[in-house]
Coordinates of N, CA and C in Angstrom, one line a residue:
M1 N 0.7 -1.2 0.1 CA 0.0 0.0 -0.1 C 0.9 1.3 -0.3
S2 N 0.3 2.3 -0.7 CA 1.3 3.4 -0.8 C 1.3 4.5 0.4
L3 N 2.3 5.2 0.6 CA 2.1 6.0 1.5 C 0.9 7.0 1.3
L4 N 0.7 7.6 0.3 CA -0.3 8.5 0.4 C -1.8 7.9 0.7
A5 N -2.1 6.6 0.2 CA -3.3 6.0 0.7 C -3.0 5.5 2.2
N6 N -2.3 5.2 2.6 CA -2.1 5.1 3.9 C -2.4 6.3 4.8
I7 N -1.8 7.4 4.5 CA -2.2 8.6 5.3 C -3.9 9.1 5.4
L8 N -4.1 8.9 3.8 CA -5.6 9.2 3.3 C -6.6 8.6 4.2
G9 N -6.1 7.0 4.3 CA -7.2 6.2 5.0 C -7.1 6.4 6.4
F10 N -6.1 6.7 7.0 CA -6.1 7.1 8.7 C -6.6 8.4 8.7
S11 N -6.5 9.3 7.6 CA -7.0 10.5 8.3 C -8.6 10.3 7.7
A12 N -8.8 9.7 7.1 CA -10.7 9.4 6.8 C -11.3 8.8 8.1
F13 N -10.3 8.0 8.7 CA -10.8 7.2 9.9 C -10.9 8.2 11.1
G14 N -9.9 9.3 11.0 CA -9.7 10.2 11.9 C -11.3 11.2 11.9
L15 N -11.5 11.5 10.5 CA -12.7 12.4 10.4 C -14.0 11.6 10.9
A16 N -13.8 10.2 10.5 CA -15.1 9.5 11.1 C -15.2 9.2 12.6
A17 N -14.1 9.3 13.2 CA -14.1 9.4 14.5 C -14.4 10.4 15.3
R18 N -14.2 11.7 14.5 CA -14.7 12.7 15.1 C -15.9 13.1 14.9
V19 N -16.5 12.6 13.5 CA -17.9 12.8 13.6 C -18.8 11.8 14.1
G20 N -18.4 10.8 14.7 CA -18.6 9.6 15.7 C -18.9 10.4 17.1
Q21 N -17.9 11.0 17.4 CA -17.5 11.6 18.5 C -18.7 12.7 19.1
L22 N -18.8 13.5 17.8 CA -19.8 14.6 18.1 C -21.2 14.3 17.8
G23 N -21.4 13.1 17.1 CA -22.6 12.4 17.1 C -23.2 11.8 18.3
I24 N -22.3 11.2 19.0 CA -22.7 10.8 20.5 C -23.0 11.8 21.2
Q25 N -22.1 13.1 21.4 CA -22.6 14.2 22.1 C -23.9 14.8 21.7
K26 N -24.3 14.8 20.7 CA -25.5 15.3 19.9 C -25.2 16.9 19.6
R27 N -23.7 16.9 19.1 CA -23.5 18.4 18.9 C -23.8 18.5 17.2
N28 N -23.8 20.0 16.9 CA -23.7 20.2 15.5 C -22.3 19.5 14.7
L29 N -22.2 18.8 13.7 CA -21.1 18.2 13.3 C -20.4 19.5 12.6
L30 N -21.0 20.4 12.1 CA -20.3 21.4 11.2 C -19.7 22.7 12.3
D31 N -19.7 22.4 13.5 CA -19.7 23.5 14.2 C -18.1 24.1 14.5
N32 N -17.3 23.1 14.4 CA -16.1 23.4 14.7 C -15.0 22.8 13.9
P33 N -15.0 23.1 12.7 CA -14.3 22.5 11.6 C -12.5 22.4 12.1
G34 N -12.0 23.1 12.9 CA -10.8 22.9 13.3 C -10.8 21.6 14.1
G35 N -11.5 21.1 14.6 CA -11.7 20.0 15.5 C -11.4 18.5 14.4
H36 N -12.1 19.0 13.4 CA -12.0 17.9 12.3 C -10.6 18.1 11.6
L37 N -10.0 19.1 11.4 CA -8.8 19.0 10.8 C -7.8 18.4 11.7
S38 N -8.0 18.9 13.1 CA -6.8 18.3 13.9 C -7.0 16.7 14.1
A39 N -8.1 16.5 14.2 CA -8.3 14.7 14.3 C -7.7 14.2 13.2
M40 N -8.1 15.0 11.8 CA -7.6 14.2 10.3 C -5.9 14.3 10.4
G41 N -5.2 15.3 11.0 CA -3.9 15.4 11.1 C -3.4 14.4 11.9
V42 N -3.9 14.1 13.1 CA -3.3 13.2 14.0 C -3.4 12.1 13.6
F43 N -4.2 11.6 13.0 CA -4.6 10.1 12.5 C -3.7 10.0 11.2
G44 N -3.8 11.2 10.5 CA -2.9 10.9 9.0 C -1.5 10.8 9.6
Y45 N -1.0 11.6 10.8 CA 0.5 11.2 11.1 C 0.7 9.6 11.5
A46 N -0.5 9.4 12.2 CA -0.5 7.7 12.7 C -0.3 7.0 11.5
G47 N -0.8 7.4 10.7 CA -1.0 6.6 9.0 C 0.6 6.7 8.6
Y48 N 1.2 8.0 8.8 CA 2.4 8.0 8.2 C 3.6 7.1 8.8
W49 N 3.4 7.1 10.2 CA 4.1 6.5 11.0 C 4.1 5.1 11.0
A50 N 2.9 4.4 10.5 CA 2.5 3.3 10.3 C 3.0 2.5 9.0
Y51 N 2.9 3.3 8.0 CA 3.7 3.1 6.9 C 5.2 2.9 7.0
H52 N 5.9 3.8 7.4 CA 7.3 3.7 7.8 C 7.6 2.5 8.8
W53 N 6.7 2.3 9.6 CA 7.1 1.1 10.5 C 7.2 -0.2 9.7
D54 N 5.9 -0.3 8.7 CA 5.7 -1.4 7.9 C 7.0 -1.6 7.3
Q55 N 7.2 -0.4 6.5 CA 8.4 -0.6 5.6 C 9.7 -1.5 6.2
R56 N 9.9 -0.7 7.4 CA 11.4 -1.0 8.1 C 10.9 -2.5 8.4
A57 N 9.9 -3.0 9.2 CA 9.7 -4.2 9.4 C 10.0 -5.2 8.3
S58 N 9.5 -5.0 7.3 CA 9.9 -5.8 6.1 C 11.3 -5.9 5.8
V59 N 11.8 -4.7 6.1 CA 13.4 -4.9 5.6 C 14.1 -5.8 6.7
L60 N 13.7 -5.5 8.0 CA 14.2 -6.4 9.0 C 13.9 -7.9 8.8
L61 N 12.8 -8.3 8.5 CA 12.3 -9.6 8.4 C 13.1 -10.1 7.1
A62 N 13.4 -9.4 6.2 CA 14.1 -10.1 4.9 C 15.6 -10.2 5.3
E63 N 16.1 -9.4 6.2 CA 17.3 -9.7 6.6 C 17.5 -10.8 7.5
R64 N 16.5 -10.9 8.2 CA 16.6 -12.1 9.3 C 16.3 -13.6 8.2
R65 N 15.3 -13.4 7.3 CA 15.2 -14.7 6.8 C 16.4 -15.3 6.0
Q66 N 17.3 -14.0 5.5 CA 18.4 -14.4 4.6 C 19.7 -15.0 5.8
E67 N 19.5 -14.5 7.0 CA 20.3 -15.0 8.1 C 20.1 -16.3 8.3
I68 N 18.9 -16.6 8.3 CA 18.2 -18.2 8.8 C 18.9 -19.0 7.5
V69 N 18.6 -18.5 5.9 CA 18.8 -19.5 5.0 C 20.4 -19.9 5.1
E70 N 21.3 -18.6 5.5 CA 22.8 -18.7 5.3 C 23.0 -19.7 6.6
R71 N 22.5 -19.7 7.6 CA 22.9 -20.7 8.6 C 22.3 -22.1 8.5
R72 N 21.4 -22.4 7.8 CA 20.8 -23.4 7.5 C 21.9 -24.2 6.3
Q73 N 22.4 -23.4 5.4 CA 23.2 -23.8 4.4 C 24.7 -24.1 5.3
K74 N 24.9 -23.2 5.8 CA 26.3 -24.0 6.8 C 25.9 -25.3 7.6
E75 N 24.8 -25.5 8.2 CA 24.6 -26.6 8.9 C 24.5 -27.8 7.7
I76 N 23.8 -27.5 6.6 CA 23.8 -28.8 5.9 C 25.5 -29.0 5.2
A77 N 26.1 -28.0 4.8 CA 27.3 -28.4 4.5 C 28.1 -29.1 5.6
H78 N 28.0 -28.5 6.8 CA 28.8 -29.4 7.9 C 28.6 -30.7 8.1
A79 N 27.2 -31.1 7.9 CA 26.4 -32.2 8.3 C 26.9 -33.0 6.9
E80 N 27.0 -32.7 5.8 CA 27.5 -33.6 4.8 C 29.1 -33.7 4.9
A81 N 29.6 -32.7 5.2 CA 30.9 -32.8 5.5 C 31.3 -34.0 6.6
S82 N 30.6 -33.9 7.5 CA 30.9 -34.8 8.6 C 30.4 -36.3 8.3
G83 N 29.2 -36.5 7.4 CA 28.9 -37.6 7.0 C 29.9 -38.4 6.1
A84 N 30.6 -37.4 5.1 CA 31.5 -38.0 4.4 C 32.7 -38.4 5.0
A85 N 33.2 -37.8 6.1 CA 34.3 -38.3 7.1 C 33.6 -39.4 7.5
A86 N 32.7 -39.6 8.1 CA 32.2 -40.7 8.8 C 32.4 -41.7 7.9
L87 N 32.0 -41.9 6.5 CA 32.2 -42.8 5.6 C 33.5 -43.1 5.3
E88 N 34.3 -42.3 5.2 CA 35.9 -42.5 4.9 C 36.2 -43.3 6.1
L89 N 36.0 -43.3 7.2 CA 36.8 -44.1 8.3 C 35.8 -45.4 8.4
E90 N 35.0 -45.6 7.6 CA 34.4 -47.2 7.8 C 35.1 -48.1 6.5

């Protein structure tokens, strides 16, 4: 998912949360548009942060998977070498 889509999605959720909040309080939904903008800004920033966190987590997982593959290849090579050495002793 792209950065813009993530920010817009979180901002839309912030707007929905603000409208829901005002609906519960039975207040006019268009009374204070600054509140709507601040809620959208805060939730949009949360979307920005979540996007970058997800990207960093993907990089860390890829690095970790590569380390696991390399470790397994070393273990296989070691097991094959020790198996070949055992066959030579027989």
